[in-house]
Amino acid sequence: MPSSVRMTVNGKAVSGTVEPRTLLVQFLREHLGLTGTHVGCDTSQCGACVVHVDGVSVKSCTMLAVQAEGAKVTTIEGLANGGLHPMQAAFHEHHGLQCGFCTPGMIMSAIDLVKHNSDPSEQEIREWLEGNICRCTGYHNIVKSIKAGAAAMRGATK
Amino acid sequence: MSETGIGAAVRRKEDFRFLTGQGTYTDDINRPGQLHAVILRSPHAHAAIRGIDTAAAAAAAGVVAVFTAKDMAADGVGGLPCGWQIHSKDGSPMIEPPHPALATDRVRHVGDPVAVVIAETKAQAREAAELIAVDYQPLPAVASAAEAQKPGAPQLFDAAPGNLCFDWHLGDKAQADAAFARAAHVAKLDIVNNRLIPNAMEPRAAIGEYDKATGEYTLYTTSQNPHVIRLLMGAFVLHIPEHKLRVVAPDVGGGFGSKIYHYAEEAIVTWAAGKVRRPVKWTADRSESFMSDAHGRDHATHAELALDKDGKFLGLKVSTIANMGGYLSTFAPAIPTYLYATLLAGTYTTPVIYCEVKAIFTNTVPVDAYRGAGRPEATYILERLVDTAAREMRIDPAELRRRNFIPKDAYPYQTPVALQYDSGDYFTTLDKALAAADYAGFARRRDEAARRGKLRGIGLATYIEACGIAPSAVAGSLGARAGLYEAAEIRVHPTGSVTVFTGSHSHGQGHETTFAQLVADRLGIPIENVEVSHGDTDKIPFGMGTYGSRSLAVGGSAIVKALDKVVAKGRKIAAHLLEAAEADIQFKDGKYVVEGTDRAKSFGEVALTAYVPHNYPIEELEPGLDESAFYDPKNFTFPSGAHVAEVEIDRDTGIVELVNFTACDDFGRIINPLIVEGQVHGGLVQGIGQALLENCVYDPEGQLLTGSYMDYCMPRASDVPSFAVSTNTTLCTHNPLGVKGCGEAGAIGAPAAVMNAVLDALSPLGIRHLDMPASPERVWRAIQQHSLAQAAE
């Protein structure tokens, strides 16, 4: 039986009627047209679908839309208003993306890391990215980007 | 060097849309009235289809149509074609069995498409697909090529006795035998090149659309080469003429070869859209990708290297069984032949080489090109053999390589396996890599690791690639059923900005930036005034697409040719405006200058004049400034490099830790070093993944055991270190930019370097050989067996 669901996505109140089995990522992509959040697997391994739910990084393929009832959701589209978030800018500067498919998940995950650990070491970054797979970059420039993004975020919050 | 021209580390123009979630991948596209397709796939590796009952599915909620092979046959839909024909030793053509888009009377691998359900929603299509009753009669199956060629093995096709597709060879066997008769030492290996699953992060997807008003079809697809798909699908499968078929490959999330081929799903959605008169979308689940994207590698090889007493290579003999899978994928026959055996000279002067290859059908997903495609397989054999010989003859591996490198003054160098190398300097490349890796200081690091109880090893690999595929006439003589040029159009707009239309396709490589740099550099205009367009057969004149590290060497050269024409026409316009002789006009830094004067017209002024031809040599020259070019390469390009891996192995767990990786590569002229380094990093991790983590496993009955990310070990960030990469440049001598290509290098050099390091670390235990991947279990077992053997002695 269809259920109605309400949440705040990227600062806007949204609602919709979904099947109970509808995943959060399906709601974002198919109901709201926010196609920046990607689906790269069906076993919750790849991390292309990471968004923030109430400020915490979540794989949106592993959460039902109805579970996000009343939550504040941020997707890659909502990180910056027209410009680039410092983490997005760092990925650009350090060539931390190639095909771009894993990138939204990487960036959403990286920002959550910096919230937990404002100055992560290379090893800490690599371990944090356990749930995000990239096939293009070999991770080298992603790690560099996140280090630089963390530094920029520290500067921005000072 | 300008800040945006050739050689500058320009930040990518395409990044903004990807960073902000505004890329347009195929699955992001939704067409008005769109339906969803779900493909029912075979759960059996091998079975006869006795009947398919689709009635319940057709009656299910939301279902618009259910189609099987019968429906496609009734419309005269053809099978998927193969684009390369190999001839066997005896001159007979390869066996080319039919490859229907939907299986007709037999399925030949797990994942073989059997039926398609088209419904209002994907969930409805999926539910209905479960209602289709297929009456399968399971047949004996075989997954290993070595097993499939044996007498009594299950047979896939009546037309292919012994499951043999072709039995091919290159080189002179008698000469090779003679060389081996003179050898002081022969190094031998039986070696497996493990089957890999490409796993671009974007799963394949396709949307077919039919316009009732015009009779035109459109296919949106995750492709590396939309024109090739239009040609193959239009001409051979659906019989739609090119002018009624548009193929769009929008943003594509990685390819690595797996998105070159024409796949069944592309034909199914396009044909079905015509049947149901509504757009039809299909997007693979990852588990579908595992059992339907073409796989890579899967060779079993016996190889021998003959050396004289000083370690000089006298001859090489290689015998390979290549697994083709259940059908021939688009370019499959070329991979274990002309992209493999021709690379067996590597960086060395080996005077005689003989290679024979048996290509075998098995009940597995078809195998085709995957990053490197034949060249990693050749490099792996050669470099493992060289290290084996070095160890057996007690010669330093770097020294043994130097003794056999092609001399710096020997170019152009004709190898015994058909290729002619135009340029290279393997000595300097190796020296730079060894210096950066502190090869000389390794013994100290090994001793320090030993004090911590770790086994430390160092391994080298040098490699040569043949990229920039390929001179069309040469490719044609080797069996290609296509030309392998590239096309470009440079459209200068009236106000002087430029759109580049390229037949190359970017799926992560950064063409929108690199190609814009070529234009900014040549025309002297700001890079912001250049837009690069690709991936749409309605916009791009023609194209053969992106694979084999060919985009810059072939696609870039086409752009340069078209730019030359633009500059030349502009010179005529400038000569008219400046009332000077054409020969007296130089084009430099964006200006046409009358030599020896300060009289000049900017490129923008000339462009405007071309479109507002009031004062114009209209009798001699057409208005407009829009030029196109096709570039057919004169030869392959030959990137090369030296890679050094250093590993530490834990004796108790068998875990291999890659502690350092150093690469020095020769890619010819570098247009954007930032992008080149990124390409190397990515290739390295795919190569390291093959050596340490990744392995496609079928059970003996042909069930795919590694069918998800839970089972197939993708490299993660914590599996690899940061890399030390550098370049040593010799220019390509036969293309206008002097470029060679960098896309596959990492995946070619890394597997051999890593495995040589692993075996160096294990050599004190007497372990001489391990097959990839050197997983903890395999390494631990090898350590245990050799420890037991030593204890027993």
Tab-separated table of N, CA and C in Angstrom, chain A residues 19 21 29 35-36 38-43 45-46 76-77 82-84 88 91-95 97-104 107 122-123 126-127 129-141 143, chain B residues 11-12 15-16 18-21 25 27-28 123 127 197-199 201-203 252-254 256 285-287 370 507-508 674-675 678-679 681-682 685-686 694 708-710 712 714-718 720-723:
chain	number	residue	atom	x	y	z
A	19	GLU	N	5.858	3.528	-2.597
A	19	GLU	CA	5.626	2.178	-2.101
A	19	GLU	C	6.495	2.004	-0.857
A	21	ARG	N	8.451	-0.234	-0.159
A	21	ARG	CA	9.784	-0.757	-0.479
A	21	ARG	C	10.679	0.265	-1.175
A	29	ARG	N	16.178	10.092	-6.651
A	29	ARG	CA	16.440	10.101	-8.098
A	29	ARG	C	15.164	10.163	-8.916
A	35	THR	N	19.392	13.485	-9.590
A	35	THR	CA	20.134	12.357	-10.151
A	35	THR	C	21.640	12.432	-9.869
A	36	GLY	N	22.051	13.377	-9.046
A	36	GLY	CA	23.468	13.424	-8.661
A	36	GLY	C	23.866	12.274	-7.753
A	38	HIS	N	24.099	8.496	-7.126
A	38	HIS	CA	24.152	7.402	-8.104
A	38	HIS	C	23.983	6.031	-7.470
A	39	VAL	N	23.608	5.068	-8.297
A	39	VAL	CA	23.510	3.674	-7.857
A	39	VAL	C	24.557	2.875	-8.621
A	40	GLY	N	25.548	2.364	-7.910
A	40	GLY	CA	26.625	1.626	-8.586
A	40	GLY	C	26.629	0.146	-8.252
A	41	CYS	N	25.812	-0.274	-7.294
A	41	CYS	CA	25.779	-1.706	-6.966
A	41	CYS	C	24.438	-2.043	-6.336
A	42	ASP	N	24.298	-3.332	-5.985
A	42	ASP	CA	23.057	-3.757	-5.355
A	42	ASP	C	23.331	-4.504	-4.061
A	43	THR	N	24.534	-4.276	-3.505
A	43	THR	CA	24.876	-4.948	-2.255
A	43	THR	C	25.417	-3.964	-1.208
A	45	GLN	N	27.826	-1.815	-1.307
A	45	GLN	CA	29.281	-1.837	-1.180
A	45	GLN	C	29.942	-0.597	-1.761
A	46	CYS	N	29.386	-0.019	-2.818
A	46	CYS	CA	30.187	0.890	-3.647
A	46	CYS	C	30.179	2.326	-3.163
A	76	ILE	N	24.408	15.730	-2.972
A	76	ILE	CA	25.510	16.467	-3.615
A	76	ILE	C	25.008	17.792	-4.200
A	77	GLU	N	23.760	17.806	-4.656
A	77	GLU	CA	23.211	19.027	-5.269
A	77	GLU	C	23.032	20.135	-4.242
A	82	GLY	N	25.265	27.209	-5.713
A	82	GLY	CA	25.781	27.792	-6.968
A	82	GLY	C	27.275	27.619	-7.144
A	83	GLY	N	28.044	27.740	-6.072
A	83	GLY	CA	29.495	27.592	-6.192
A	83	GLY	C	29.919	26.194	-5.811
A	84	LEU	N	31.079	26.074	-5.199
A	84	LEU	CA	31.581	24.770	-4.779
A	84	LEU	C	31.865	24.783	-3.278
A	88	GLN	N	34.412	20.016	-2.588
A	88	GLN	CA	34.247	19.923	-4.043
A	88	GLN	C	35.398	20.641	-4.748
A	91	PHE	N	38.556	18.577	-4.704
A	91	PHE	CA	38.541	17.492	-5.707
A	91	PHE	C	38.871	18.051	-7.100
A	92	HIS	N	38.392	19.250	-7.388
A	92	HIS	CA	38.696	19.877	-8.679
A	92	HIS	C	40.182	20.206	-8.769
A	93	GLU	N	40.700	20.849	-7.739
A	93	GLU	CA	42.091	21.317	-7.752
A	93	GLU	C	43.075	20.147	-7.857
A	94	HIS	N	42.765	19.036	-7.185
A	94	HIS	CA	43.718	17.922	-7.111
A	94	HIS	C	43.345	16.749	-8.023
A	95	HIS	N	42.454	17.010	-8.961
A	95	HIS	CA	42.064	15.993	-9.946
A	95	HIS	C	41.621	14.701	-9.249
A	97	LEU	N	38.812	13.299	-9.425
A	97	LEU	CA	37.703	12.617	-10.096
A	97	LEU	C	38.056	12.415	-11.556
A	98	GLN	N	37.536	11.338	-12.131
A	98	GLN	CA	37.709	11.132	-13.573
A	98	GLN	C	36.338	11.000	-14.233
A	99	CYS	N	35.720	9.814	-14.139
A	99	CYS	CA	34.415	9.681	-14.806
A	99	CYS	C	33.308	10.365	-14.023
A	100	GLY	N	33.537	10.616	-12.746
A	100	GLY	CA	32.583	11.382	-11.946
A	100	GLY	C	31.467	10.566	-11.309
A	101	PHE	N	31.420	9.275	-11.600
A	101	PHE	CA	30.269	8.502	-11.126
A	101	PHE	C	30.320	8.248	-9.622
A	102	CYS	N	31.504	7.952	-9.092
A	102	CYS	CA	31.621	7.716	-7.643
A	102	CYS	C	31.745	9.010	-6.872
A	103	THR	N	32.006	10.113	-7.596
A	103	THR	CA	32.413	11.374	-6.976
A	103	THR	C	31.416	11.921	-5.955
A	104	PRO	N	30.119	11.974	-6.271
A	104	PRO	CA	29.196	12.506	-5.258
A	104	PRO	C	29.266	11.735	-3.934
A	107	ILE	N	32.538	12.559	-2.096
A	107	ILE	CA	32.546	13.889	-1.477
A	107	ILE	C	31.653	13.900	-0.239
A	122	GLU	N	46.687	10.323	6.047
A	122	GLU	CA	46.432	9.545	4.827
A	122	GLU	C	45.812	8.194	5.178
A	123	GLN	N	46.355	7.537	6.203
A	123	GLN	CA	45.853	6.215	6.574
A	123	GLN	C	44.398	6.300	7.040
A	126	ARG	N	42.169	6.694	4.022
A	126	ARG	CA	42.040	5.432	3.268
A	126	ARG	C	41.122	4.460	3.993
A	127	GLU	N	41.226	4.401	5.308
A	127	GLU	CA	40.362	3.475	6.052
A	127	GLU	C	38.908	3.959	6.052
A	129	LEU	N	37.428	5.431	3.717
A	129	LEU	CA	36.836	5.199	2.391
A	129	LEU	C	36.555	3.714	2.114
A	130	GLU	N	36.611	2.898	3.119
A	130	GLU	CA	36.289	1.470	3.009
A	130	GLU	C	35.004	1.220	2.216
A	131	GLY	N	34.012	2.065	2.414
A	131	GLY	CA	32.705	1.849	1.783
A	131	GLY	C	32.496	2.639	0.504
A	132	ASN	N	33.560	3.147	-0.080
A	132	ASN	CA	33.425	3.903	-1.339
A	132	ASN	C	34.415	3.349	-2.351
A	133	ILE	N	33.904	2.820	-3.451
A	133	ILE	CA	34.786	2.259	-4.479
A	133	ILE	C	34.912	3.241	-5.642
A	134	CYS	N	36.153	3.458	-6.080
A	134	CYS	CA	36.424	4.226	-7.301
A	134	CYS	C	37.214	3.307	-8.220
A	135	ARG	N	36.867	3.270	-9.493
A	135	ARG	CA	37.594	2.420	-10.432
A	135	ARG	C	38.553	3.224	-11.301
A	136	CYS	N	38.437	4.572	-11.267
A	136	CYS	CA	39.223	5.390	-12.201
A	136	CYS	C	40.527	5.921	-11.615
A	137	THR	N	40.463	6.459	-10.413
A	137	THR	CA	41.566	7.323	-9.939
A	137	THR	C	42.677	6.573	-9.226
A	138	GLY	N	42.452	5.313	-8.853
A	138	GLY	CA	43.446	4.624	-8.040
A	138	GLY	C	43.569	5.222	-6.641
A	139	TYR	N	42.619	6.082	-6.290
A	139	TYR	CA	42.474	6.701	-4.958
A	139	TYR	C	43.535	7.751	-4.629
A	140	HIS	N	44.678	7.716	-5.336
A	140	HIS	CA	45.794	8.611	-5.017
A	140	HIS	C	45.325	10.069	-4.900
A	141	ASN	N	44.666	10.533	-5.955
A	141	ASN	CA	44.254	11.945	-5.955
A	141	ASN	C	43.004	12.191	-5.113
A	143	VAL	N	42.635	10.823	-2.119
A	143	VAL	CA	43.231	11.016	-0.789
A	143	VAL	C	43.816	12.422	-0.680
B	11	ARG	N	43.257	22.521	-14.820
B	11	ARG	CA	42.196	21.831	-14.071
B	11	ARG	C	41.035	21.580	-15.016
B	12	ARG	N	40.354	20.465	-14.821
B	12	ARG	CA	39.439	19.998	-15.862
B	12	ARG	C	38.192	20.863	-16.018
B	15	ASP	N	34.804	19.197	-14.783
B	15	ASP	CA	34.619	18.823	-13.381
B	15	ASP	C	33.345	19.379	-12.758
B	16	PHE	N	33.017	20.628	-13.094
B	16	PHE	CA	31.956	21.302	-12.335
B	16	PHE	C	30.663	20.487	-12.335
B	18	PHE	N	30.237	17.318	-12.726
B	18	PHE	CA	30.350	16.070	-11.967
B	18	PHE	C	30.413	16.335	-10.459
B	19	LEU	N	31.089	17.417	-10.086
B	19	LEU	CA	31.244	17.734	-8.657
B	19	LEU	C	29.931	18.158	-8.020
B	20	THR	N	29.032	18.674	-8.848
B	20	THR	CA	27.789	19.211	-8.287
B	20	THR	C	26.591	18.310	-8.580
B	21	GLY	N	26.868	17.114	-9.035
B	21	GLY	CA	25.770	16.170	-9.271
B	21	GLY	C	24.944	16.490	-10.501
B	25	TYR	N	24.307	10.990	-16.908
B	25	TYR	CA	24.579	9.606	-17.272
B	25	TYR	C	23.299	9.016	-17.864
B	27	ASP	N	21.350	6.582	-17.137
B	27	ASP	CA	20.235	6.300	-16.233
B	27	ASP	C	19.610	7.584	-15.664
B	28	ASP	N	20.299	8.712	-15.820
B	28	ASP	CA	19.728	9.993	-15.352
B	28	ASP	C	18.706	10.539	-16.350
B	123	ALA	N	9.821	-2.042	-11.198
B	123	ALA	CA	9.390	-3.054	-10.219
B	123	ALA	C	8.370	-3.996	-10.848
B	127	GLU	N	8.854	-8.005	-11.387
B	127	GLU	CA	7.916	-8.996	-10.841
B	127	GLU	C	7.369	-9.899	-11.948
B	197	ILE	N	36.810	-8.960	-14.116
B	197	ILE	CA	35.531	-8.341	-14.478
B	197	ILE	C	35.729	-6.826	-14.383
B	198	PRO	N	35.487	-6.118	-15.490
B	198	PRO	CA	35.938	-4.718	-15.581
B	198	PRO	C	35.376	-3.791	-14.504
B	199	ASN	N	34.060	-3.852	-14.269
B	199	ASN	CA	33.488	-3.092	-13.175
B	199	ASN	C	33.696	-1.583	-13.243
B	201	MET	N	32.257	1.888	-12.662
B	201	MET	CA	31.330	2.123	-11.541
B	201	MET	C	29.902	2.395	-12.009
B	202	GLU	N	29.760	2.930	-13.219
B	202	GLU	CA	28.403	3.097	-13.750
B	202	GLU	C	27.976	1.803	-14.430
B	203	PRO	N	26.937	1.149	-13.949
B	203	PRO	CA	26.454	-0.039	-14.649
B	203	PRO	C	25.951	0.348	-16.051
B	252	VAL	N	29.502	9.070	-19.449
B	252	VAL	CA	29.651	7.625	-19.234
B	252	VAL	C	30.608	7.419	-18.069
B	253	GLY	N	30.141	6.628	-17.119
B	253	GLY	CA	30.880	6.466	-15.862
B	253	GLY	C	31.912	5.365	-15.894
B	254	GLY	N	32.949	5.568	-16.698
B	254	GLY	CA	34.032	4.593	-16.799
B	254	GLY	C	33.711	3.533	-17.837
B	256	PHE	N	36.850	1.262	-19.529
B	256	PHE	CA	37.968	0.313	-19.409
B	256	PHE	C	37.872	-0.800	-20.445
B	285	ASP	N	21.401	-3.938	-13.027
B	285	ASP	CA	21.823	-4.063	-11.634
B	285	ASP	C	23.289	-4.480	-11.664
B	286	ARG	N	23.993	-4.241	-10.583
B	286	ARG	CA	25.410	-4.645	-10.581
B	286	ARG	C	25.556	-6.150	-10.791
B	287	SER	N	24.633	-6.923	-10.230
B	287	SER	CA	24.765	-8.373	-10.413
B	287	SER	C	24.569	-8.751	-11.883
B	370	TYR	N	39.897	-5.598	-22.094
B	370	TYR	CA	39.794	-4.890	-20.812
B	370	TYR	C	41.133	-4.195	-20.598
B	507	HIS	N	35.018	9.063	-21.174
B	507	HIS	CA	34.263	8.484	-20.061
B	507	HIS	C	35.136	8.518	-18.816
B	508	GLY	N	35.757	9.688	-18.619
B	508	GLY	CA	36.611	9.911	-17.458
B	508	GLY	C	37.987	10.435	-17.814
B	674	LEU	N	48.660	16.631	-15.264
B	674	LEU	CA	47.749	16.269	-14.167
B	674	LEU	C	46.862	15.089	-14.585
B	675	ILE	N	46.332	15.196	-15.800
B	675	ILE	CA	45.457	14.145	-16.304
B	675	ILE	C	46.254	12.867	-16.565
B	678	GLY	N	46.862	11.040	-13.376
B	678	GLY	CA	45.619	10.390	-12.941
B	678	GLY	C	45.354	9.103	-13.699
B	679	GLN	N	45.627	9.124	-15.008
B	679	GLN	CA	45.447	7.909	-15.808
B	679	GLN	C	46.383	6.801	-15.322
B	681	HIS	N	47.748	6.485	-12.275
B	681	HIS	CA	47.291	5.991	-10.958
B	681	HIS	C	46.166	4.966	-11.107
B	682	GLY	N	45.189	5.302	-11.928
B	682	GLY	CA	44.025	4.425	-12.080
B	682	GLY	C	44.401	3.095	-12.706
B	685	VAL	N	46.166	0.775	-10.204
B	685	VAL	CA	45.339	0.070	-9.223
B	685	VAL	C	44.559	-1.064	-9.885
B	686	GLN	N	44.223	-0.910	-11.156
B	686	GLN	CA	43.608	-2.062	-11.837
B	686	GLN	C	44.632	-3.186	-12.005
B	694	GLU	N	41.812	-9.262	-7.369
B	694	GLU	CA	40.662	-9.564	-8.229
B	694	GLU	C	40.795	-10.936	-8.880
B	708	SER	N	29.177	-10.535	-7.247
B	708	SER	CA	28.817	-9.264	-6.616
B	708	SER	C	30.055	-8.702	-5.921
B	709	TYR	N	29.923	-7.499	-5.404
B	709	TYR	CA	31.049	-6.909	-4.662
B	709	TYR	C	31.275	-7.599	-3.320
B	710	MET	N	30.369	-8.514	-2.942
B	710	MET	CA	30.606	-9.303	-1.736
B	710	MET	C	31.651	-10.400	-2.008
B	712	TYR	N	33.645	-10.518	-5.376
B	712	TYR	CA	34.706	-10.097	-6.288
B	712	TYR	C	35.445	-8.955	-5.599
B	714	MET	N	37.197	-5.925	-5.233
B	714	MET	CA	37.611	-4.675	-5.862
B	714	MET	C	38.657	-3.991	-4.974
B	715	PRO	N	39.667	-3.377	-5.570
B	715	PRO	CA	40.633	-2.630	-4.773
B	715	PRO	C	39.966	-1.453	-4.059
B	716	ARG	N	40.237	-1.328	-2.785
B	716	ARG	CA	39.732	-0.189	-1.991
B	716	ARG	C	40.911	0.728	-1.677
B	717	ALA	N	40.576	1.890	-1.141
B	717	ALA	CA	41.620	2.889	-0.862
B	717	ALA	C	42.684	2.340	0.080
B	718	SER	N	42.266	1.497	1.026
B	718	SER	CA	43.231	1.016	2.021
B	718	SER	C	44.071	-0.155	1.504
B	720	VAL	N	45.932	0.047	-1.228
B	720	VAL	CA	47.035	0.557	-2.061
B	720	VAL	C	47.689	1.765	-1.392
B	721	PRO	N	48.963	2.003	-1.728
B	721	PRO	CA	49.632	3.206	-1.206
B	721	PRO	C	49.461	4.369	-2.188
B	722	SER	N	50.025	5.508	-1.840
B	722	SER	CA	50.209	6.565	-2.846
B	722	SER	C	51.386	6.158	-3.727
B	723	PHE	N	51.435	6.713	-4.913
B	723	PHE	CA	52.403	6.252	-5.908
B	723	PHE	C	53.425	7.337	-6.238
